[in-house]
Amino acid sequence: MGKLRRRRIRFILIQNRAGKTRLAKWYMQFDDDEKQKLIEEVHAVVTVRDAKHTNFVEFRNFKIIYRRYAGLYFCICVDVNDNNLAYLEAIHNFVEVLNEYFHNVCELDLVFNFYKVYTVVDEMFLAGEIRETSQTKVLKQLLMLQSLE
Amino acid sequence: MLGCRAASCPGDRPRQPEELMARADSGSGPWPPEGRLGSWTQMSHTKPYIRKKAVLIMYKVFLKYPESLRPAFPRLKEKLEDPDPGVQSAAVNVICELARRNPKNYLSLAPLFFKLMTSSTNNWVLIKIIKLFGALTPLEPRLGKKLIEPLTNLIHSTSAMSLLYECVNTVIAVLISLSSGMPNHSASIQLCVQKLRILIEDSDQNLKYLGLLAMSKILRTHPKSVQAHKDLVLQCLDDKDESIRLRALDLLYGMVSKKNLMEIVKKLMTHVDKAEGTTYRDELLTKIIDICSQSNYQHITNFEWYISILVELTRLEGTRHGHLIAAQMLDVAIRVKAIRRFAVAQMSALLDSAHLVASSPQRSGICEVLYAAAWICGEFSEHLQEPQQTLEAMLRPKVTTLPGHIQAVYVQNVVKLYAAILQQKEQAADTSAAQEVTQLLVERLPQFVQSADLEVQERASCILQLVKHVQKLQAKDVPVAEEVSALFAGELNPVAPKAQKKVPVPEGLDLDAWINEPLSDSESEDEKPKAMFQDEEQRHTKPRAPEADEQELARRREARRQEQANNPFYIKSSPSPQKRYQDAPGVEHIPVVQIDLSVPLKVPGMPLSDQYVKLEEERRHRQRLEKDKRKKKKRERERRGTRRHSSLHTESDEDIAPAQRVDIVTEEMPENALPSDEDDKDPNDPYRALDIDLDKPLADSEKLPVQKHRNAETSKSPEKEDVPLVEKKSKKPKKKEKKHKEKEREKKKKEVEKGEDLDFWLSTTPPAATPALEELEVNTTVTVLKEGQEEPRGEEQDAEEDREQDLEKKPSKHKKKKHKKDKEERPKDKRKSKKKVPPADEEAAEPVENGTLEEEPLPPMSSYILLAENSYIKMTYDVQGSLQKDSQVTVSVVLENQSDSFLKSMELNVLDSLNARLARPEGSSVHDGVPVPFQLPPGISNEAQFVFTIQSIVMAQKLKGTLSFIAKNDEGSTHEKLDFKLHFTCTSYLVTTPCYSDAFAKLLESGDLSMSSIKVDGISMSFHNLLAKICFHHRFSVVERVDSCASMYSRSIQGHHVCLLVKKGEKSVSVDGKCSDPTLLSNLLEEMKETLATC
């Protein structure tokens, strides 16, 4: 058996094609400089890829599972041994929840209602783990939280 | 205390775990103990939502406080069987995470997970569990055996690609871990390979990629079963996606055999020609070399073919890997003796051809091969057909453009060639020819002497002197060839990189012994050197007596000589090494196959590797025929042999004998070398701390306080209260001790049980019926386990299933999407059709930032609103604020004379309110009007500006006013009045201010803004016009626009920020606003609603 490494989500990044970060959620300790560097590198790696390419890119010691929705790249950075497809599904699941929650989600929703997006992230992912996968449950919880506002 | 609070008011603090989480993240200092306790108690909270969160964050807590793992673990384990599937999956997540780090501690949980695996229908959870099993199987091979069946069932049944992939991966891991133990696992391998083939054949690139990735794992242990799919892998080489091509290349590396090497390399060569990017081409080049040279050229049967491949590769322009090709050429030429003649012929052709020298050396690394070519031609010059020609090629003036290190090799090898030619000429007694060659050198060498490279310069001047000396001798008719070639007598042997390490320390040499006794003044100095020389060598030597008698020494010397003679790596001191080389049995036992003469030795011009493929076929065919003959004979003798490969024409790898053989065997590692795996453990690894034995019973200090009802505690020890206080004190500890002991015994028992439980569960053969009561109990539990209990289904199960179904459906869904590329994503699924997510492949419009919108012509717009009108005059007005004056707005009033009278002495007056007042000229009272500074002839309009001072701008307001004027016409003049109501909307306090998206995002993040939103239905106007309208009438600027969504910004004269998010639906527009003042925002939005309603 080879080296056993910790395996979970390192960070979630949502960027647009121009490289603007719309959401960044870190599950690992990084300096600000390091974060910035990572963001730039991820952008460089992901945007050059053609739509016909796979949705996985090797990245440093990790790999990035990404998916493009309109002009936005949803990237999840995980360990190389993790299940690519599961995270790809997780991204789609996440986007579907966003879409339902924001009624036809748009890139600018993520800017305007960034705190809500982070809430959605926190509802679905916690401490680098996929926490809830049921869309109905997540949405129910989100609406409950929204009503408290 | 967090925990207590949560317990006393259950359910009302849903965010608590997040608070804990925040602390776990930020906590560098010691964590308050109640925090730990908090999440611990919340693991048994009544709300599944809280339980789930609490369970999940336990992982973070464990990371920070490893000591909390043992006490909390039992409860965490309980959560694996929680009635709520969400909590269950959270627990699975945490335990899987823990177990991946230190799997052996969690082996005891295997039965529980096994049960979960067979009972759970949640694919997300299944993936986690199966992954965990993948980590556990290497530790417990029996577990693997048990897993194979359910996993293969899952592979057969599941439609979720992600789950399928995970299963295949784990099955592979299992099979790797038991590669020896299980006889009939070929079926499972076959199944995996078959499924992977389906993945690879899929049109979805992701699946293809993963299929190849998993395939390469199988390849490591079961190359045979993968090799059958060579066609598929070769196909993938043509894929558009580079990452897929690279994966396919990786696979090829392991797929080659003696049989198919030539074919595969041929295919790769065609790809090299087609490849567009240099990076991929370079990758191909290195892969070709890797594939061919792997495990000591194991698969190469014909080295001439290989040399010609290398020569073909030199035609690549601009590759970075010239040195790699060069290294291969050198290696092959040195190690494969039989090939030298051929190699020399090829190399001299390379030296001769101009294209390598001609290409600019700065840009292309391919000239590196000249280094090898020159060296080979020089060193093995005896094989050269026309040495003179090669010599001239090497002395061309163009050579001086090459990099220094190559020139240096040229210079050195020119002399070797020269020596060979001299010898040849002198043997032929052709002195004039010999002198001509010398003359050539004397003429050409100075060009190297002038080189800027020191090494070239030094060698050239040294050699020039030598040649000049030779020239003198030749003039005197002295034979010099013998002496010149003596310069290069002997053979250069290849030395393996690790050879030095393998040289044994000669007997009698004690590396630790002092050569000079150290000055024995301090003891500390004695110890230091020991630490310094703690080396592997040390272990070879045994401490021995320093003085041995003469005889013993002589014996050792002899033994050493023998040893050295047998060691090819030892540099020998004997005068004629070439002879010795042949005599020495150690080297001689390697048979050097003579070259196959059916191959033309000199291929005119550049060789073509293809022809070797044909020749090889023929050669093999001949070999086969011979073998068949032998076989027939054998068969006649034996009649019946139990040969596996009975079919005559499928030759296995071993059947193909190489045409040439590589001389050096693979180097061994030094005896005491440690496997490098242990280096992997990082002492700073935070996860190491979690390597905790969980089966050990809890010590008292580790126990966490358990929440109990107070009355329960009192009822437990009723007699205590009767006992006097003093006695109680003395009694208590004793009792505790006793209790503890009992508990411990119980625990031990349990532990034993557990251990056996696991063993039993894992063993496939049922144990002989043992009479022990304990074991019987175990037996029953196991059978229950095996039957796979049906968990009572919670009400949430349905929702869960919804999601699971989704997961299962997805892969096929995206397949469909890819195929048809239709925008209607899911026409079948009614529930889903609502949630239309923009498809990933659709090209999105780039966001527009701060741009004025110029896509469509805009309808003409005016911001001037009618103020009042009568037969004489029409007043329209507009209100403008400026950021410089935070409480002033300027009202521009356009006065238009609609009559044929002449209007003069116009005066405007308003009734000031508390909030807004008209700025009047100094010295005038509040009741005075402000004169309009012009007169209006008939039909003329003009604009007058009035300044108002405003206190609060959050509300709209109206001011009553009057315009008085004198209308003069032919009939005389009249005094006229026009009343109006001046309306200050909230919009009128806004000033169009551009804002960059970064600043916009920062502003939103500041969190000081309050939020409000409106929605307007029935809008038919295009989004573009809509935005333009908002910009114009409401003084906003577009910050960013993406498709039919835009963020906008404006600022009030008093510095309120107003941010908008405008989104267009099918027939509606929603506007979300954020502003530093809630009243202002809601008023603004109301005004906007009115504007939008007219769209």
PDB file of C-alpha atoms in Angstrom, chain A residues 1-8 16-18 20 22 26-29 49-58 63 67-72 80-93 95-96 99-100 102-109 111-116 122-123 125-137 139-141 144-145 148-149, chain B residues 14-15 18 21 25 49 52-53 56-57 59-60 84 86 93 97 100-101 103 122 124 127-128 131 134-135 138 161-162 165-166 205-207 209-210 240-244 247 680 687 796 799-800 803 807 810-811 814 817 826 832 834-840 842-844 846-847 849 997-998 1000-1001 1004-1005 1011 1040-1042 1045-1047 1059-1061 1063 1072-1074:
ATOM      1  CA  MET A   1       0.000   0.000   0.000  1.00  0.00           C
ATOM      2  CA  GLY A   2       1.352   3.338  -0.941  1.00  0.00           C
ATOM      3  CA  LYS A   3       1.357   6.502   1.003  1.00  0.00           C
ATOM      4  CA  LEU A   4      -1.892   7.296   2.598  1.00  0.00           C
ATOM      5  CA  ARG A   5      -2.771  10.895   2.224  1.00  0.00           C
ATOM      6  CA  ARG A   6      -5.615  12.873   3.625  1.00  0.00           C
ATOM      7  CA  ARG A   7      -8.334  12.978   1.104  1.00  0.00           C
ATOM      8  CA  ARG A   8     -10.954  15.613   1.050  1.00  0.00           C
ATOM      9  CA  ASN A  16     -15.319  33.369 -14.499  1.00  0.00           C
ATOM     10  CA  ARG A  17     -13.507  33.167 -17.767  1.00  0.00           C
ATOM     11  CA  ALA A  18     -11.673  36.375 -17.135  1.00  0.00           C
ATOM     12  CA  LYS A  20     -12.394  36.881 -11.493  1.00  0.00           C
ATOM     13  CA  ARG A  22     -16.640  34.660  -7.555  1.00  0.00           C
ATOM     14  CA  TRP A  26     -10.680  27.016   1.571  1.00  0.00           C
ATOM     15  CA  TYR A  27     -10.560  23.864   3.594  1.00  0.00           C
ATOM     16  CA  MET A  28      -6.850  24.040   4.137  1.00  0.00           C
ATOM     17  CA  GLN A  29      -4.582  26.590   5.697  1.00  0.00           C
ATOM     18  CA  ARG A  49      -8.980  23.620 -21.713  1.00  0.00           C
ATOM     19  CA  ASP A  50     -11.316  22.908 -24.527  1.00  0.00           C
ATOM     20  CA  ALA A  51     -14.901  21.900 -23.964  1.00  0.00           C
ATOM     21  CA  LYS A  52     -14.008  18.538 -25.446  1.00  0.00           C
ATOM     22  CA  HIS A  53     -11.379  17.906 -22.803  1.00  0.00           C
ATOM     23  CA  THR A  54     -11.917  15.955 -19.639  1.00  0.00           C
ATOM     24  CA  ASN A  55     -13.153  17.750 -16.584  1.00  0.00           C
ATOM     25  CA  PHE A  56     -10.132  16.720 -14.575  1.00  0.00           C
ATOM     26  CA  VAL A  57      -6.773  18.347 -14.453  1.00  0.00           C
ATOM     27  CA  GLU A  58      -3.794  17.355 -12.460  1.00  0.00           C
ATOM     28  CA  LYS A  63      -6.299  17.332  -9.009  1.00  0.00           C
ATOM     29  CA  ARG A  67     -17.120  22.094 -14.710  1.00  0.00           C
ATOM     30  CA  ARG A  68     -18.100  25.055 -16.749  1.00  0.00           C
ATOM     31  CA  TYR A  69     -21.537  26.583 -16.528  1.00  0.00           C
ATOM     32  CA  ALA A  70     -22.012  29.494 -18.900  1.00  0.00           C
ATOM     33  CA  GLY A  71     -19.052  31.728 -18.164  1.00  0.00           C
ATOM     34  CA  LEU A  72     -18.308  30.266 -14.774  1.00  0.00           C
ATOM     35  CA  VAL A  80      -5.476  12.522  -6.755  1.00  0.00           C
ATOM     36  CA  ASN A  81      -6.950   9.327  -5.395  1.00  0.00           C
ATOM     37  CA  ASP A  82     -10.413  10.701  -4.972  1.00  0.00           C
ATOM     38  CA  ASN A  83     -13.342   9.722  -7.091  1.00  0.00           C
ATOM     39  CA  ASN A  84     -13.495  12.184  -9.949  1.00  0.00           C
ATOM     40  CA  LEU A  85     -17.033  11.440 -10.970  1.00  0.00           C
ATOM     41  CA  ALA A  86     -18.420  11.796  -7.492  1.00  0.00           C
ATOM     42  CA  TYR A  87     -17.080  15.312  -7.250  1.00  0.00           C
ATOM     43  CA  LEU A  88     -18.271  16.121 -10.724  1.00  0.00           C
ATOM     44  CA  GLU A  89     -21.721  15.102  -9.588  1.00  0.00           C
ATOM     45  CA  ALA A  90     -21.280  17.122  -6.437  1.00  0.00           C
ATOM     46  CA  ILE A  91     -20.574  20.210  -8.515  1.00  0.00           C
ATOM     47  CA  HIS A  92     -23.642  19.637 -10.591  1.00  0.00           C
ATOM     48  CA  ASN A  93     -25.711  19.050  -7.521  1.00  0.00           C
ATOM     49  CA  VAL A  95     -25.197  24.248  -9.173  1.00  0.00           C
ATOM     50  CA  GLU A  96     -28.677  22.820  -9.296  1.00  0.00           C
ATOM     51  CA  ASN A  99     -30.180  27.554  -9.556  1.00  0.00           C
ATOM     52  CA  GLU A 100     -33.225  26.638  -7.575  1.00  0.00           C
ATOM     53  CA  PHE A 102     -31.633  31.988  -6.812  1.00  0.00           C
ATOM     54  CA  HIS A 103     -34.273  31.247  -9.422  1.00  0.00           C
ATOM     55  CA  ASN A 104     -32.196  30.852 -12.499  1.00  0.00           C
ATOM     56  CA  VAL A 105     -28.821  31.607 -11.038  1.00  0.00           C
ATOM     57  CA  CYS A 106     -26.481  34.005 -12.738  1.00  0.00           C
ATOM     58  CA  GLU A 107     -22.861  34.855 -12.206  1.00  0.00           C
ATOM     59  CA  LEU A 108     -23.747  38.175 -10.666  1.00  0.00           C
ATOM     60  CA  ASP A 109     -25.969  36.521  -8.119  1.00  0.00           C
ATOM     61  CA  VAL A 111     -21.393  38.536  -6.248  1.00  0.00           C
ATOM     62  CA  PHE A 112     -24.504  40.215  -5.066  1.00  0.00           C
ATOM     63  CA  ASN A 113     -25.612  37.547  -2.674  1.00  0.00           C
ATOM     64  CA  PHE A 114     -22.221  36.152  -1.880  1.00  0.00           C
ATOM     65  CA  TYR A 115     -23.115  35.405   1.711  1.00  0.00           C
ATOM     66  CA  LYS A 116     -26.021  33.298   0.592  1.00  0.00           C
ATOM     67  CA  ASP A 122     -21.750  25.379   4.055  1.00  0.00           C
ATOM     68  CA  GLU A 123     -24.996  23.507   3.829  1.00  0.00           C
ATOM     69  CA  PHE A 125     -19.985  20.897   2.218  1.00  0.00           C
ATOM     70  CA  LEU A 126     -18.515  20.963   5.656  1.00  0.00           C
ATOM     71  CA  ALA A 127     -14.907  20.709   6.672  1.00  0.00           C
ATOM     72  CA  GLY A 128     -13.994  19.539   3.213  1.00  0.00           C
ATOM     73  CA  GLU A 129     -16.554  16.778   3.145  1.00  0.00           C
ATOM     74  CA  ILE A 130     -19.726  16.470   1.188  1.00  0.00           C
ATOM     75  CA  ARG A 131     -22.234  16.981   3.920  1.00  0.00           C
ATOM     76  CA  GLU A 132     -25.657  16.876   2.375  1.00  0.00           C
ATOM     77  CA  THR A 133     -26.622  15.625  -1.005  1.00  0.00           C
ATOM     78  CA  SER A 134     -30.362  15.885  -0.916  1.00  0.00           C
ATOM     79  CA  GLN A 135     -31.439  18.997  -2.763  1.00  0.00           C
ATOM     80  CA  THR A 136     -34.799  19.178  -1.079  1.00  0.00           C
ATOM     81  CA  LYS A 137     -33.230  19.097   2.361  1.00  0.00           C
ATOM     82  CA  LEU A 139     -33.269  24.036   0.036  1.00  0.00           C
ATOM     83  CA  LYS A 140     -35.588  23.581   2.962  1.00  0.00           C
ATOM     84  CA  GLN A 141     -32.838  24.564   5.325  1.00  0.00           C
ATOM     85  CA  MET A 144     -35.617  28.477   6.793  1.00  0.00           C
ATOM     86  CA  LEU A 145     -32.421  30.467   7.277  1.00  0.00           C
ATOM     87  CA  LEU A 148     -34.760  34.467   9.802  1.00  0.00           C
ATOM     88  CA  GLU A 149     -33.187  37.410   8.051  1.00  0.00           C
TER      89      GLU A 149
ATOM     90  CA  PRO B  14     -28.995  25.560  14.495  1.00  0.00           C
ATOM     91  CA  ARG B  15     -25.798  27.467  13.903  1.00  0.00           C
ATOM     92  CA  GLU B  18     -20.599  26.444  12.793  1.00  0.00           C
ATOM     93  CA  MET B  21     -16.185  25.053  13.439  1.00  0.00           C
ATOM     94  CA  ASP B  25     -10.396  26.682  12.159  1.00  0.00           C
ATOM     95  CA  TYR B  49     -29.663  18.384  11.410  1.00  0.00           C
ATOM     96  CA  LYS B  52     -25.163  15.649  11.350  1.00  0.00           C
ATOM     97  CA  LYS B  53     -23.193  18.851  11.673  1.00  0.00           C
ATOM     98  CA  LEU B  56     -18.980  16.048  10.647  1.00  0.00           C
ATOM     99  CA  ILE B  57     -16.961  18.593  12.522  1.00  0.00           C
ATOM    100  CA  TYR B  59     -13.012  15.254  12.259  1.00  0.00           C
ATOM    101  CA  LYS B  60     -11.623  18.750  12.615  1.00  0.00           C
ATOM    102  CA  ASP B  84     -31.248   9.415  10.020  1.00  0.00           C
ATOM    103  CA  GLY B  86     -27.822  12.047   6.751  1.00  0.00           C
ATOM    104  CA  ASN B  93     -17.506  10.334   6.102  1.00  0.00           C
ATOM    105  CA  GLU B  97     -11.452  10.053   6.702  1.00  0.00           C
ATOM    106  CA  ARG B 100      -7.685   6.362   5.504  1.00  0.00           C
ATOM    107  CA  ARG B 101      -4.942   7.852   7.568  1.00  0.00           C
ATOM    108  CA  PRO B 103      -6.478   2.129   8.530  1.00  0.00           C
ATOM    109  CA  ASN B 122     -27.117   5.960  -1.087  1.00  0.00           C
ATOM    110  CA  TRP B 124     -22.511   8.835  -2.055  1.00  0.00           C
ATOM    111  CA  ILE B 127     -18.518   5.390  -2.662  1.00  0.00           C
ATOM    112  CA  LYS B 128     -17.026   6.448   0.647  1.00  0.00           C
ATOM    113  CA  LYS B 131     -13.001   3.670  -0.855  1.00  0.00           C
ATOM    114  CA  GLY B 134      -9.801  -0.132  -0.599  1.00  0.00           C
ATOM    115  CA  ALA B 135      -7.554   1.198   2.148  1.00  0.00           C
ATOM    116  CA  PRO B 138      -4.007  -4.386   2.030  1.00  0.00           C
ATOM    117  CA  MET B 161     -20.728   5.648 -13.261  1.00  0.00           C
ATOM    118  CA  SER B 162     -19.047   7.150 -10.231  1.00  0.00           C
ATOM    119  CA  TYR B 165     -15.609   3.455 -11.109  1.00  0.00           C
ATOM    120  CA  GLU B 166     -15.052   3.305  -7.382  1.00  0.00           C
ATOM    121  CA  GLN B 205     -14.006  12.241 -22.338  1.00  0.00           C
ATOM    122  CA  ASN B 206     -14.172  12.073 -18.569  1.00  0.00           C
ATOM    123  CA  LEU B 207     -15.081   8.429 -18.570  1.00  0.00           C
ATOM    124  CA  TYR B 209      -9.814   9.359 -19.052  1.00  0.00           C
ATOM    125  CA  LEU B 210     -10.798   7.528 -15.906  1.00  0.00           C
ATOM    126  CA  LYS B 240      -7.969  15.413 -29.244  1.00  0.00           C
ATOM    127  CA  ASP B 241      -7.428  15.752 -25.549  1.00  0.00           C
ATOM    128  CA  GLU B 242      -3.818  15.734 -24.574  1.00  0.00           C
ATOM    129  CA  SER B 243      -4.420  14.343 -21.115  1.00  0.00           C
ATOM    130  CA  ILE B 244      -6.091  11.323 -22.645  1.00  0.00           C
ATOM    131  CA  ARG B 247      -2.698   8.445 -20.181  1.00  0.00           C
ATOM    132  CA  ASP B 680       7.534   8.709   3.316  1.00  0.00           C
ATOM    133  CA  TYR B 687      -2.439  12.940  10.868  1.00  0.00           C
ATOM    134  CA  GLU B 796     -36.394  11.090   5.117  1.00  0.00           C
ATOM    135  CA  ALA B 799     -36.029  12.417  -0.091  1.00  0.00           C
ATOM    136  CA  GLU B 800     -32.742  10.661   0.032  1.00  0.00           C
ATOM    137  CA  ARG B 803     -31.244  12.366  -4.789  1.00  0.00           C
ATOM    138  CA  LEU B 807     -27.025  10.452  -9.049  1.00  0.00           C
ATOM    139  CA  LYS B 810     -26.728  11.721 -14.297  1.00  0.00           C
ATOM    140  CA  PRO B 811     -23.992  10.002 -16.175  1.00  0.00           C
ATOM    141  CA  HIS B 814     -24.602  13.930 -19.644  1.00  0.00           C
ATOM    142  CA  LYS B 817     -26.258  15.979 -23.659  1.00  0.00           C
ATOM    143  CA  ARG B 826     -34.100  17.169 -19.503  1.00  0.00           C
ATOM    144  CA  LYS B 832     -36.036  18.962 -13.207  1.00  0.00           C
ATOM    145  CA  LYS B 834     -37.928  23.749 -13.814  1.00  0.00           C
ATOM    146  CA  LYS B 835     -34.352  23.921 -12.821  1.00  0.00           C
ATOM    147  CA  LYS B 836     -32.652  24.661 -15.974  1.00  0.00           C
ATOM    148  CA  VAL B 837     -28.974  25.046 -15.485  1.00  0.00           C
ATOM    149  CA  PRO B 838     -27.132  26.769 -18.278  1.00  0.00           C
ATOM    150  CA  PRO B 839     -25.437  23.986 -20.180  1.00  0.00           C
ATOM    151  CA  ALA B 840     -21.752  23.727 -19.714  1.00  0.00           C
ATOM    152  CA  GLU B 842     -22.676  26.799 -24.293  1.00  0.00           C
ATOM    153  CA  GLU B 843     -20.429  29.672 -25.122  1.00  0.00           C
ATOM    154  CA  ALA B 844     -21.247  32.441 -22.721  1.00  0.00           C
ATOM    155  CA  GLU B 846     -18.291  37.754 -21.782  1.00  0.00           C
ATOM    156  CA  PRO B 847     -19.306  39.964 -18.948  1.00  0.00           C
ATOM    157  CA  GLU B 849     -17.966  45.879 -17.424  1.00  0.00           C
ATOM    158  CA  SER B 997     -16.487  45.297 -10.238  1.00  0.00           C
ATOM    159  CA  ASP B 998     -13.756  44.720  -7.684  1.00  0.00           C
ATOM    160  CA  PHE B1000     -18.377  46.664  -6.123  1.00  0.00           C
ATOM    161  CA  ALA B1001     -17.648  43.257  -4.680  1.00  0.00           C
ATOM    162  CA  LEU B1004     -21.014  44.224  -0.932  1.00  0.00           C
ATOM    163  CA  GLU B1005     -18.657  42.298   1.265  1.00  0.00           C
ATOM    164  CA  MET B1011     -31.335  44.694   1.259  1.00  0.00           C
ATOM    165  CA  GLU B1040     -21.067  44.151 -14.905  1.00  0.00           C
ATOM    166  CA  ARG B1041     -23.392  42.436 -17.205  1.00  0.00           C
ATOM    167  CA  VAL B1042     -23.607  38.720 -17.845  1.00  0.00           C
ATOM    168  CA  CYS B1045     -28.294  39.791 -15.547  1.00  0.00           C
ATOM    169  CA  ALA B1046     -26.532  42.958 -14.551  1.00  0.00           C
ATOM    170  CA  SER B1047     -25.156  44.603 -11.495  1.00  0.00           C
ATOM    171  CA  CYS B1059     -26.125  48.508  -5.529  1.00  0.00           C
ATOM    172  CA  LEU B1060     -28.584  46.751  -7.759  1.00  0.00           C
ATOM    173  CA  LEU B1061     -28.827  43.320  -9.242  1.00  0.00           C
ATOM    174  CA  LYS B1063     -32.247  40.000 -13.539  1.00  0.00           C
ATOM    175  CA  ASP B1072     -32.458  43.276  -5.814  1.00  0.00           C
ATOM    176  CA  GLY B1073     -31.056  46.320  -4.161  1.00  0.00           C
ATOM    177  CA  LYS B1074     -28.595  46.990  -1.436  1.00  0.00           C
TER     178      LYS B1074
END
